[in-house]
């Protein structure tokens, strides 16, 4: 089963096993991971699922136009490894992923 590790700004980490096809955003919400809001429900329209990809065992998809636009609107600084969690799906894009959560989403 795919696994996502969420690293909080303070350094604490939480691992979550997810079904294939579940997004990083959805997995966080379903498992009570604080730090991801997902206001738009995963439509790449709000940037409240911003994460920093630290490590993956798969090949993540290229940043699409909608994601690119939303990454310009993140509450925390956009970095080279910034992604929207709603655009990264377990099993489709990775089996193991480590993401660092930003200090703030809004």
PDB file of N, CA and C in Angstrom:
ATOM      1  N   UNK A   1       0.847  -1.174   0.000  1.00  0.00           N
ATOM      2  CA  UNK A   1       0.000   0.000   0.000  1.00  0.00           C
ATOM      3  C   UNK A   1       0.899   1.245   0.000  1.00  0.00           C
ATOM      4  N   UNK A   2       0.583   2.267  -0.809  1.00  0.00           N
ATOM      5  CA  UNK A   2       1.395   3.484  -0.839  1.00  0.00           C
ATOM      6  C   UNK A   2       1.425   4.176   0.529  1.00  0.00           C
ATOM      7  N   UNK A   3       2.543   4.889   0.764  1.00  0.00           N
ATOM      8  CA  UNK A   3       2.724   5.573   2.045  1.00  0.00           C
ATOM      9  C   UNK A   3       3.177   7.015   1.800  1.00  0.00           C
ATOM     10  N   UNK A   4       2.595   7.930   2.584  1.00  0.00           N
ATOM     11  CA  UNK A   4       2.972   9.343   2.544  1.00  0.00           C
ATOM     12  C   UNK A   4       3.463   9.715   3.936  1.00  0.00           C
ATOM     13  N   UNK A   5       4.614  10.367   3.990  1.00  0.00           N
ATOM     14  CA  UNK A   5       5.137  10.903   5.251  1.00  0.00           C
ATOM     15  C   UNK A   5       4.966  12.410   5.211  1.00  0.00           C
ATOM     16  N   UNK A   6       4.250  12.935   6.195  1.00  0.00           N
ATOM     17  CA  UNK A   6       4.031  14.373   6.320  1.00  0.00           C
ATOM     18  C   UNK A   6       4.957  14.893   7.415  1.00  0.00           C
ATOM     19  N   UNK A   7       5.820  15.836   7.073  1.00  0.00           N
ATOM     20  CA  UNK A   7       6.764  16.395   8.033  1.00  0.00           C
ATOM     21  C   UNK A   7       6.284  17.795   8.403  1.00  0.00           C
ATOM     22  N   UNK A   8       5.978  17.983   9.677  1.00  0.00           N
ATOM     23  CA  UNK A   8       5.497  19.275  10.168  1.00  0.00           C
ATOM     24  C   UNK A   8       6.637  20.283  10.215  1.00  0.00           C
ATOM     25  N   UNK A   9       6.323  21.573  10.229  1.00  0.00           N
ATOM     26  CA  UNK A   9       7.377  22.595  10.287  1.00  0.00           C
ATOM     27  C   UNK A   9       8.337  22.412  11.466  1.00  0.00           C
ATOM     28  N   UNK A  10       7.852  21.887  12.580  1.00  0.00           N
ATOM     29  CA  UNK A  10       8.703  21.669  13.753  1.00  0.00           C
ATOM     30  C   UNK A  10       9.593  20.432  13.607  1.00  0.00           C
ATOM     31  N   UNK A  11       9.350  19.616  12.580  1.00  0.00           N
ATOM     32  CA  UNK A  11      10.180  18.439  12.336  1.00  0.00           C
ATOM     33  C   UNK A  11       9.534  17.110  12.666  1.00  0.00           C
ATOM     34  N   UNK A  12       8.412  17.122  13.392  1.00  0.00           N
ATOM     35  CA  UNK A  12       7.708  15.869  13.677  1.00  0.00           C
ATOM     36  C   UNK A  12       7.154  15.296  12.375  1.00  0.00           C
ATOM     37  N   UNK A  13       7.098  13.973  12.301  1.00  0.00           N
ATOM     38  CA  UNK A  13       6.660  13.312  11.082  1.00  0.00           C
ATOM     39  C   UNK A  13       5.514  12.360  11.368  1.00  0.00           C
ATOM     40  N   UNK A  14       4.630  12.223  10.391  1.00  0.00           N
ATOM     41  CA  UNK A  14       3.516  11.282  10.510  1.00  0.00           C
ATOM     42  C   UNK A  14       3.384  10.520   9.204  1.00  0.00           C
ATOM     43  N   UNK A  15       3.392   9.192   9.298  1.00  0.00           N
ATOM     44  CA  UNK A  15       3.253   8.341   8.117  1.00  0.00           C
ATOM     45  C   UNK A  15       1.812   7.882   7.993  1.00  0.00           C
ATOM     46  N   UNK A  16       1.315   7.897   6.756  1.00  0.00           N
ATOM     47  CA  UNK A  16      -0.056   7.493   6.475  1.00  0.00           C
ATOM     48  C   UNK A  16      -0.035   6.533   5.292  1.00  0.00           C
ATOM     49  N   UNK A  17      -0.649   5.366   5.451  1.00  0.00           N
ATOM     50  CA  UNK A  17      -0.824   4.443   4.338  1.00  0.00           C
ATOM     51  C   UNK A  17      -2.146   4.768   3.659  1.00  0.00           C
ATOM     52  N   UNK A  18      -2.130   4.788   2.319  1.00  0.00           N
ATOM     53  CA  UNK A  18      -3.312   5.197   1.563  1.00  0.00           C
ATOM     54  C   UNK A  18      -3.604   4.224   0.433  1.00  0.00           C
ATOM     55  N   UNK A  19      -4.830   4.230  -0.004  1.00  0.00           N
ATOM     56  CA  UNK A  19      -5.227   3.446  -1.161  1.00  0.00           C
ATOM     57  C   UNK A  19      -4.656   4.093  -2.419  1.00  0.00           C
ATOM     58  N   UNK A  20      -4.313   3.312  -3.426  1.00  0.00           N
ATOM     59  CA  UNK A  20      -3.871   3.885  -4.697  1.00  0.00           C
ATOM     60  C   UNK A  20      -4.927   4.842  -5.247  1.00  0.00           C
ATOM     61  N   UNK A  21      -4.461   5.942  -5.825  1.00  0.00           N
ATOM     62  CA  UNK A  21      -5.353   6.938  -6.411  1.00  0.00           C
ATOM     63  C   UNK A  21      -5.720   8.073  -5.489  1.00  0.00           C
ATOM     64  N   UNK A  22      -5.424   7.948  -4.200  1.00  0.00           N
ATOM     65  CA  UNK A  22      -5.749   9.003  -3.233  1.00  0.00           C
ATOM     66  C   UNK A  22      -4.664  10.075  -3.298  1.00  0.00           C
ATOM     67  N   UNK A  23      -5.090  11.337  -3.315  1.00  0.00           N
ATOM     68  CA  UNK A  23      -4.130  12.438  -3.401  1.00  0.00           C
ATOM     69  C   UNK A  23      -3.490  12.721  -2.040  1.00  0.00           C
ATOM     70  N   UNK A  24      -2.363  13.395  -2.069  1.00  0.00           N
ATOM     71  CA  UNK A  24      -1.670  13.821  -0.850  1.00  0.00           C
ATOM     72  C   UNK A  24      -2.609  14.682  -0.004  1.00  0.00           C
ATOM     73  N   UNK A  25      -3.362  15.566  -0.642  1.00  0.00           N
ATOM     74  CA  UNK A  25      -4.315  16.419   0.067  1.00  0.00           C
ATOM     75  C   UNK A  25      -5.416  15.587   0.732  1.00  0.00           C
ATOM     76  N   UNK A  26      -6.032  14.717  -0.033  1.00  0.00           N
ATOM     77  CA  UNK A  26      -7.160  13.911   0.471  1.00  0.00           C
ATOM     78  C   UNK A  26      -6.712  13.003   1.615  1.00  0.00           C
ATOM     79  N   UNK A  27      -5.550  12.398   1.464  1.00  0.00           N
ATOM     80  CA  UNK A  27      -5.030  11.518   2.511  1.00  0.00           C
ATOM     81  C   UNK A  27      -4.816  12.296   3.805  1.00  0.00           C
ATOM     82  N   UNK A  28      -4.323  13.518   3.700  1.00  0.00           N
ATOM     83  CA  UNK A  28      -4.115  14.342   4.894  1.00  0.00           C
ATOM     84  C   UNK A  28      -5.439  14.647   5.586  1.00  0.00           C
ATOM     85  N   UNK A  29      -6.430  15.040   4.805  1.00  0.00           N
ATOM     86  CA  UNK A  29      -7.740  15.379   5.376  1.00  0.00           C
ATOM     87  C   UNK A  29      -8.394  14.150   6.005  1.00  0.00           C
ATOM     88  N   UNK A  30      -8.369  13.012   5.307  1.00  0.00           N
ATOM     89  CA  UNK A  30      -8.998  11.794   5.817  1.00  0.00           C
ATOM     90  C   UNK A  30      -8.325  11.263   7.081  1.00  0.00           C
ATOM     91  N   UNK A  31      -7.043  11.597   7.261  1.00  0.00           N
ATOM     92  CA  UNK A  31      -6.291  11.082   8.402  1.00  0.00           C
ATOM     93  C   UNK A  31      -5.992  12.140   9.457  1.00  0.00           C
ATOM     94  N   UNK A  32      -6.636  13.284   9.371  1.00  0.00           N
ATOM     95  CA  UNK A  32      -6.495  14.316  10.395  1.00  0.00           C
ATOM     96  C   UNK A  32      -5.113  14.944  10.473  1.00  0.00           C
ATOM     97  N   UNK A  33      -4.397  14.984   9.346  1.00  0.00           N
ATOM     98  CA  UNK A  33      -3.088  15.637   9.327  1.00  0.00           C
ATOM     99  C   UNK A  33      -3.318  17.144   9.286  1.00  0.00           C
ATOM    100  N   UNK A  34      -2.847  17.822  10.310  1.00  0.00           N
ATOM    101  CA  UNK A  34      -3.004  19.269  10.347  1.00  0.00           C
ATOM    102  C   UNK A  34      -1.992  19.917   9.433  1.00  0.00           C
ATOM    103  N   UNK A  35      -2.367  21.025   8.823  1.00  0.00           N
ATOM    104  CA  UNK A  35      -1.449  21.755   7.967  1.00  0.00           C
ATOM    105  C   UNK A  35      -1.836  21.720   6.501  1.00  0.00           C
ATOM    106  N   UNK A  36      -2.837  20.929   6.156  1.00  0.00           N
ATOM    107  CA  UNK A  36      -3.380  20.914   4.800  1.00  0.00           C
ATOM    108  C   UNK A  36      -4.881  21.149   4.925  1.00  0.00           C
ATOM    109  N   UNK A  37      -5.365  22.163   4.205  1.00  0.00           N
ATOM    110  CA  UNK A  37      -6.776  22.547   4.324  1.00  0.00           C
ATOM    111  C   UNK A  37      -7.600  22.001   3.161  1.00  0.00           C
ATOM    112  N   UNK A  38      -7.169  22.251   1.934  1.00  0.00           N
ATOM    113  CA  UNK A  38      -7.897  21.751   0.766  1.00  0.00           C
ATOM    114  C   UNK A  38      -9.247  22.410   0.586  1.00  0.00           C
ATOM    115  N   UNK A  39      -9.306  23.726   0.682  1.00  0.00           N
ATOM    116  CA  UNK A  39     -10.573  24.462   0.591  1.00  0.00           C
ATOM    117  C   UNK A  39     -11.373  24.173  -0.670  1.00  0.00           C
ATOM    118  N   UNK A  40     -10.705  23.980  -1.805  1.00  0.00           N
ATOM    119  CA  UNK A  40     -11.427  23.790  -3.070  1.00  0.00           C
ATOM    120  C   UNK A  40     -11.778  22.329  -3.332  1.00  0.00           C
ATOM    121  N   UNK A  41     -11.407  21.446  -2.420  1.00  0.00           N
ATOM    122  CA  UNK A  41     -11.744  20.038  -2.575  1.00  0.00           C
ATOM    123  C   UNK A  41     -10.883  19.297  -3.578  1.00  0.00           C
ATOM    124  N   UNK A  42      -9.762  19.874  -3.969  1.00  0.00           N
ATOM    125  CA  UNK A  42      -8.851  19.174  -4.869  1.00  0.00           C
ATOM    126  C   UNK A  42      -8.953  19.589  -6.318  1.00  0.00           C
ATOM    127  N   UNK A  43      -9.447  20.774  -6.580  1.00  0.00           N
ATOM    128  CA  UNK A  43      -9.616  21.253  -7.948  1.00  0.00           C
ATOM    129  C   UNK A  43      -8.480  22.164  -8.431  1.00  0.00           C
ATOM    130  N   UNK A  44      -7.392  22.255  -7.663  1.00  0.00           N
ATOM    131  CA  UNK A  44      -6.248  23.123  -8.005  1.00  0.00           C
ATOM    132  C   UNK A  44      -6.691  24.572  -8.162  1.00  0.00           C
ATOM    133  N   UNK A  45      -7.533  25.021  -7.210  1.00  0.00           N
ATOM    134  CA  UNK A  45      -8.073  26.379  -7.297  1.00  0.00           C
ATOM    135  C   UNK A  45      -7.862  27.209  -6.040  1.00  0.00           C
ATOM    136  N   UNK A  46      -7.087  26.702  -5.062  1.00  0.00           N
ATOM    137  CA  UNK A  46      -6.986  27.484  -3.824  1.00  0.00           C
ATOM    138  C   UNK A  46      -5.582  27.526  -3.216  1.00  0.00           C
ATOM    139  N   UNK A  47      -4.731  26.601  -3.510  1.00  0.00           N
ATOM    140  CA  UNK A  47      -3.359  26.528  -2.989  1.00  0.00           C
ATOM    141  C   UNK A  47      -3.281  26.277  -1.488  1.00  0.00           C
ATOM    142  N   UNK A  48      -4.350  25.758  -0.877  1.00  0.00           N
ATOM    143  CA  UNK A  48      -4.308  25.460   0.560  1.00  0.00           C
ATOM    144  C   UNK A  48      -3.899  24.013   0.846  1.00  0.00           C
ATOM    145  N   UNK A  49      -3.335  23.366  -0.167  1.00  0.00           N
ATOM    146  CA  UNK A  49      -2.749  22.031   0.016  1.00  0.00           C
ATOM    147  C   UNK A  49      -1.281  22.053  -0.424  1.00  0.00           C
ATOM    148  N   UNK A  50      -0.690  23.230  -0.355  1.00  0.00           N
ATOM    149  CA  UNK A  50       0.713  23.437  -0.738  1.00  0.00           C
ATOM    150  C   UNK A  50       1.617  22.571   0.134  1.00  0.00           C
ATOM    151  N   UNK A  51       2.528  21.840  -0.504  1.00  0.00           N
ATOM    152  CA  UNK A  51       3.526  21.029   0.201  1.00  0.00           C
ATOM    153  C   UNK A  51       4.875  21.196  -0.492  1.00  0.00           C
ATOM    154  N   UNK A  52       5.917  20.808   0.216  1.00  0.00           N
ATOM    155  CA  UNK A  52       7.258  20.773  -0.348  1.00  0.00           C
ATOM    156  C   UNK A  52       7.658  19.308  -0.477  1.00  0.00           C
ATOM    157  N   UNK A  53       7.875  18.833  -1.683  1.00  0.00           N
ATOM    158  CA  UNK A  53       8.238  17.437  -1.906  1.00  0.00           C
ATOM    159  C   UNK A  53       9.702  17.249  -1.524  1.00  0.00           C
ATOM    160  N   UNK A  54       9.937  16.426  -0.522  1.00  0.00           N
ATOM    161  CA  UNK A  54      11.294  16.160  -0.041  1.00  0.00           C
ATOM    162  C   UNK A  54      11.902  14.933  -0.698  1.00  0.00           C
ATOM    163  N   UNK A  55      11.061  13.906  -0.928  1.00  0.00           N
ATOM    164  CA  UNK A  55      11.596  12.663  -1.484  1.00  0.00           C
ATOM    165  C   UNK A  55      10.441  11.837  -2.061  1.00  0.00           C
ATOM    166  N   UNK A  56      10.703  11.173  -3.167  1.00  0.00           N
ATOM    167  CA  UNK A  56       9.716  10.285  -3.754  1.00  0.00           C
ATOM    168  C   UNK A  56      10.420   9.111  -4.416  1.00  0.00           C
ATOM    169  N   UNK A  57       9.716   7.996  -4.493  1.00  0.00           N
ATOM    170  CA  UNK A  57      10.268   6.843  -5.194  1.00  0.00           C
ATOM    171  C   UNK A  57       9.711   6.747  -6.604  1.00  0.00           C
ATOM    172  N   UNK A  58       8.863   7.677  -6.987  1.00  0.00           N
ATOM    173  CA  UNK A  58       8.249   7.639  -8.305  1.00  0.00           C
ATOM    174  C   UNK A  58       8.596   8.862  -9.120  1.00  0.00           C
ATOM    175  N   UNK A  59       7.965   8.951 -10.275  1.00  0.00           N
ATOM    176  CA  UNK A  59       8.151  10.105 -11.144  1.00  0.00           C
ATOM    177  C   UNK A  59       6.889  10.947 -11.074  1.00  0.00           C
ATOM    178  N   UNK A  60       7.016  12.110 -10.469  1.00  0.00           N
ATOM    179  CA  UNK A  60       5.860  12.974 -10.309  1.00  0.00           C
ATOM    180  C   UNK A  60       5.525  13.647 -11.639  1.00  0.00           C
ATOM    181  N   UNK A  61       4.244  13.935 -11.852  1.00  0.00           N
ATOM    182  CA  UNK A  61       3.859  14.597 -13.101  1.00  0.00           C
ATOM    183  C   UNK A  61       4.412  16.017 -13.140  1.00  0.00           C
ATOM    184  N   UNK A  62       4.568  16.536 -14.341  1.00  0.00           N
ATOM    185  CA  UNK A  62       4.984  17.922 -14.512  1.00  0.00           C
ATOM    186  C   UNK A  62       3.923  18.836 -13.905  1.00  0.00           C
ATOM    187  N   UNK A  63       4.343  20.013 -13.496  1.00  0.00           N
ATOM    188  CA  UNK A  63       3.408  21.008 -12.978  1.00  0.00           C
ATOM    189  C   UNK A  63       2.575  21.516 -14.156  1.00  0.00           C
ATOM    190  N   UNK A  64       1.257  21.358 -14.042  1.00  0.00           N
ATOM    191  CA  UNK A  64       0.357  21.820 -15.095  1.00  0.00           C
ATOM    192  C   UNK A  64       0.093  23.315 -14.982  1.00  0.00           C
ATOM    193  N   UNK A  65      -0.573  23.863 -15.962  1.00  0.00           N
ATOM    194  CA  UNK A  65      -0.853  25.301 -15.989  1.00  0.00           C
ATOM    195  C   UNK A  65      -1.659  25.760 -14.773  1.00  0.00           C
ATOM    196  N   UNK A  66      -2.708  25.017 -14.411  1.00  0.00           N
ATOM    197  CA  UNK A  66      -3.535  25.400 -13.254  1.00  0.00           C
ATOM    198  C   UNK A  66      -2.724  25.352 -11.971  1.00  0.00           C
ATOM    199  N   UNK A  67      -1.924  24.303 -11.816  1.00  0.00           N
ATOM    200  CA  UNK A  67      -1.095  24.183 -10.617  1.00  0.00           C
ATOM    201  C   UNK A  67      -0.058  25.307 -10.573  1.00  0.00           C
ATOM    202  N   UNK A  68       0.552  25.593 -11.702  1.00  0.00           N
ATOM    203  CA  UNK A  68       1.551  26.671 -11.788  1.00  0.00           C
ATOM    204  C   UNK A  68       0.950  27.994 -11.329  1.00  0.00           C
ATOM    205  N   UNK A  69      -0.245  28.278 -11.797  1.00  0.00           N
ATOM    206  CA  UNK A  69      -0.927  29.525 -11.428  1.00  0.00           C
ATOM    207  C   UNK A  69      -1.201  29.584  -9.929  1.00  0.00           C
ATOM    208  N   UNK A  70      -1.666  28.483  -9.370  1.00  0.00           N
ATOM    209  CA  UNK A  70      -1.982  28.461  -7.943  1.00  0.00           C
ATOM    210  C   UNK A  70      -0.734  28.508  -7.074  1.00  0.00           C
ATOM    211  N   UNK A  71       0.362  27.934  -7.537  1.00  0.00           N
ATOM    212  CA  UNK A  71       1.601  27.977  -6.761  1.00  0.00           C
ATOM    213  C   UNK A  71       2.136  29.399  -6.627  1.00  0.00           C
ATOM    214  N   UNK A  72       1.685  30.296  -7.479  1.00  0.00           N
ATOM    215  CA  UNK A  72       2.054  31.711  -7.356  1.00  0.00           C
ATOM    216  C   UNK A  72       1.256  32.392  -6.246  1.00  0.00           C
ATOM    217  N   UNK A  73       0.252  31.710  -5.707  1.00  0.00           N
ATOM    218  CA  UNK A  73      -0.654  32.297  -4.704  1.00  0.00           C
ATOM    219  C   UNK A  73      -0.514  31.659  -3.326  1.00  0.00           C
ATOM    220  N   UNK A  74       0.519  30.889  -3.099  1.00  0.00           N
ATOM    221  CA  UNK A  74       0.647  30.203  -1.811  1.00  0.00           C
ATOM    222  C   UNK A  74       0.917  31.192  -0.689  1.00  0.00           C
ATOM    223  N   UNK A  75       0.410  30.875   0.497  1.00  0.00           N
ATOM    224  CA  UNK A  75       0.598  31.735   1.667  1.00  0.00           C
ATOM    225  C   UNK A  75       2.045  31.709   2.140  1.00  0.00           C
ATOM    226  N   UNK A  76       2.675  30.564   2.039  1.00  0.00           N
ATOM    227  CA  UNK A  76       4.083  30.414   2.409  1.00  0.00           C
ATOM    228  C   UNK A  76       4.913  30.536   1.134  1.00  0.00           C
ATOM    229  N   UNK A  77       6.171  30.802   1.274  1.00  0.00           N
ATOM    230  CA  UNK A  77       7.047  30.994   0.121  1.00  0.00           C
ATOM    231  C   UNK A  77       7.042  29.782  -0.806  1.00  0.00           C
ATOM    232  N   UNK A  78       6.955  30.052  -2.100  1.00  0.00           N
ATOM    233  CA  UNK A  78       7.066  28.975  -3.088  1.00  0.00           C
ATOM    234  C   UNK A  78       8.545  28.653  -3.272  1.00  0.00           C
ATOM    235  N   UNK A  79       8.847  27.358  -3.225  1.00  0.00           N
ATOM    236  CA  UNK A  79      10.211  26.897  -3.433  1.00  0.00           C
ATOM    237  C   UNK A  79      10.262  26.030  -4.686  1.00  0.00           C
ATOM    238  N   UNK A  80      11.452  25.624  -5.071  1.00  0.00           N
ATOM    239  CA  UNK A  80      11.636  24.788  -6.246  1.00  0.00           C
ATOM    240  C   UNK A  80      10.878  23.469  -6.138  1.00  0.00           C
ATOM    241  N   UNK A  81      10.729  22.958  -4.916  1.00  0.00           N
ATOM    242  CA  UNK A  81      10.054  21.670  -4.714  1.00  0.00           C
ATOM    243  C   UNK A  81       8.596  21.831  -4.274  1.00  0.00           C
ATOM    244  N   UNK A  82       8.018  23.015  -4.454  1.00  0.00           N
ATOM    245  CA  UNK A  82       6.618  23.253  -4.105  1.00  0.00           C
ATOM    246  C   UNK A  82       5.686  22.531  -5.069  1.00  0.00           C
ATOM    247  N   UNK A  83       4.651  21.934  -4.513  1.00  0.00           N
ATOM    248  CA  UNK A  83       3.598  21.296  -5.302  1.00  0.00           C
ATOM    249  C   UNK A  83       2.276  21.462  -4.572  1.00  0.00           C
ATOM    250  N   UNK A  84       1.185  21.262  -5.300  1.00  0.00           N
ATOM    251  CA  UNK A  84      -0.136  21.191  -4.689  1.00  0.00           C
ATOM    252  C   UNK A  84      -0.418  19.724  -4.400  1.00  0.00           C
ATOM    253  N   UNK A  85      -0.759  19.419  -3.162  1.00  0.00           N
ATOM    254  CA  UNK A  85      -1.021  18.047  -2.762  1.00  0.00           C
ATOM    255  C   UNK A  85      -2.168  17.402  -3.512  1.00  0.00           C
ATOM    256  N   UNK A  86      -3.104  18.214  -3.996  1.00  0.00           N
ATOM    257  CA  UNK A  86      -4.249  17.661  -4.729  1.00  0.00           C
ATOM    258  C   UNK A  86      -3.847  17.111  -6.088  1.00  0.00           C
ATOM    259  N   UNK A  87      -2.669  17.459  -6.570  1.00  0.00           N
ATOM    260  CA  UNK A  87      -2.230  17.036  -7.899  1.00  0.00           C
ATOM    261  C   UNK A  87      -1.317  15.817  -7.882  1.00  0.00           C
ATOM    262  N   UNK A  88      -1.044  15.285  -6.697  1.00  0.00           N
ATOM    263  CA  UNK A  88      -0.147  14.138  -6.552  1.00  0.00           C
ATOM    264  C   UNK A  88      -0.920  12.956  -5.994  1.00  0.00           C
ATOM    265  N   UNK A  89      -1.026  11.886  -6.774  1.00  0.00           N
ATOM    266  CA  UNK A  89      -1.848  10.735  -6.386  1.00  0.00           C
ATOM    267  C   UNK A  89      -1.005   9.492  -6.123  1.00  0.00           C
ATOM    268  N   UNK A  90      -1.261   8.893  -4.976  1.00  0.00           N
ATOM    269  CA  UNK A  90      -0.574   7.658  -4.580  1.00  0.00           C
ATOM    270  C   UNK A  90      -0.855   6.559  -5.594  1.00  0.00           C
ATOM    271  N   UNK A  91       0.152   5.778  -5.874  1.00  0.00           N
ATOM    272  CA  UNK A  91      -0.017   4.661  -6.799  1.00  0.00           C
ATOM    273  C   UNK A  91       0.088   5.080  -8.249  1.00  0.00           C
ATOM    274  N   UNK A  92      -0.439   6.248  -8.597  1.00  0.00           N
ATOM    275  CA  UNK A  92      -0.310   6.768  -9.956  1.00  0.00           C
ATOM    276  C   UNK A  92       1.062   7.401 -10.139  1.00  0.00           C
ATOM    277  N   UNK A  93       1.490   8.171  -9.128  1.00  0.00           N
ATOM    278  CA  UNK A  93       2.718   8.944  -9.237  1.00  0.00           C
ATOM    279  C   UNK A  93       3.818   8.474  -8.288  1.00  0.00           C
ATOM    280  N   UNK A  94       3.461   7.740  -7.264  1.00  0.00           N
ATOM    281  CA  UNK A  94       4.457   7.292  -6.281  1.00  0.00           C
ATOM    282  C   UNK A  94       3.892   6.173  -5.428  1.00  0.00           C
ATOM    283  N   UNK A  95       4.784   5.405  -4.795  1.00  0.00           N
ATOM    284  CA  UNK A  95       4.399   4.448  -3.766  1.00  0.00           C
ATOM    285  C   UNK A  95       4.834   4.944  -2.397  1.00  0.00           C
ATOM    286  N   UNK A  96       5.894   5.745  -2.374  1.00  0.00           N
ATOM    287  CA  UNK A  96       6.343   6.384  -1.138  1.00  0.00           C
ATOM    288  C   UNK A  96       6.682   7.834  -1.447  1.00  0.00           C
ATOM    289  N   UNK A  97       6.247   8.720  -0.566  1.00  0.00           N
ATOM    290  CA  UNK A  97       6.467  10.145  -0.763  1.00  0.00           C
ATOM    291  C   UNK A  97       6.666  10.795   0.591  1.00  0.00           C
ATOM    292  N   UNK A  98       7.619  11.712   0.668  1.00  0.00           N
ATOM    293  CA  UNK A  98       7.840  12.508   1.867  1.00  0.00           C
ATOM    294  C   UNK A  98       7.576  13.957   1.490  1.00  0.00           C
ATOM    295  N   UNK A  99       6.661  14.603   2.202  1.00  0.00           N
ATOM    296  CA  UNK A  99       6.366  16.015   1.962  1.00  0.00           C
ATOM    297  C   UNK A  99       6.527  16.789   3.263  1.00  0.00           C
ATOM    298  N   UNK A 100       7.063  17.988   3.139  1.00  0.00           N
ATOM    299  CA  UNK A 100       7.175  18.893   4.273  1.00  0.00           C
ATOM    300  C   UNK A 100       6.041  19.889   4.174  1.00  0.00           C
ATOM    301  N   UNK A 101       5.370  20.113   5.296  1.00  0.00           N
ATOM    302  CA  UNK A 101       4.251  21.050   5.331  1.00  0.00           C
ATOM    303  C   UNK A 101       4.765  22.470   5.546  1.00  0.00           C
ATOM    304  N   UNK A 102       4.151  23.454   4.905  1.00  0.00           N
ATOM    305  CA  UNK A 102       4.571  24.832   5.109  1.00  0.00           C
ATOM    306  C   UNK A 102       4.130  25.355   6.482  1.00  0.00           C
ATOM    307  N   UNK A 103       4.680  26.471   6.880  1.00  0.00           N
ATOM    308  CA  UNK A 103       4.302  27.107   8.150  1.00  0.00           C
ATOM    309  C   UNK A 103       2.835  27.495   8.159  1.00  0.00           C
ATOM    310  N   UNK A 104       2.326  27.950   7.003  1.00  0.00           N
ATOM    311  CA  UNK A 104       0.920  28.387   6.934  1.00  0.00           C
ATOM    312  C   UNK A 104       0.365  28.130   5.547  1.00  0.00           C
ATOM    313  N   UNK A 105      -0.950  27.960   5.476  1.00  0.00           N
ATOM    314  CA  UNK A 105      -1.647  27.743   4.212  1.00  0.00           C
ATOM    315  C   UNK A 105      -2.502  28.946   3.809  1.00  0.00           C
ATOM    316  N   UNK A 106      -2.907  29.730   4.768  1.00  0.00           N
ATOM    317  CA  UNK A 106      -3.743  30.926   4.467  1.00  0.00           C
ATOM    318  C   UNK A 106      -3.169  32.144   5.142  1.00  0.00           C
TER     319      UNK A 106
END
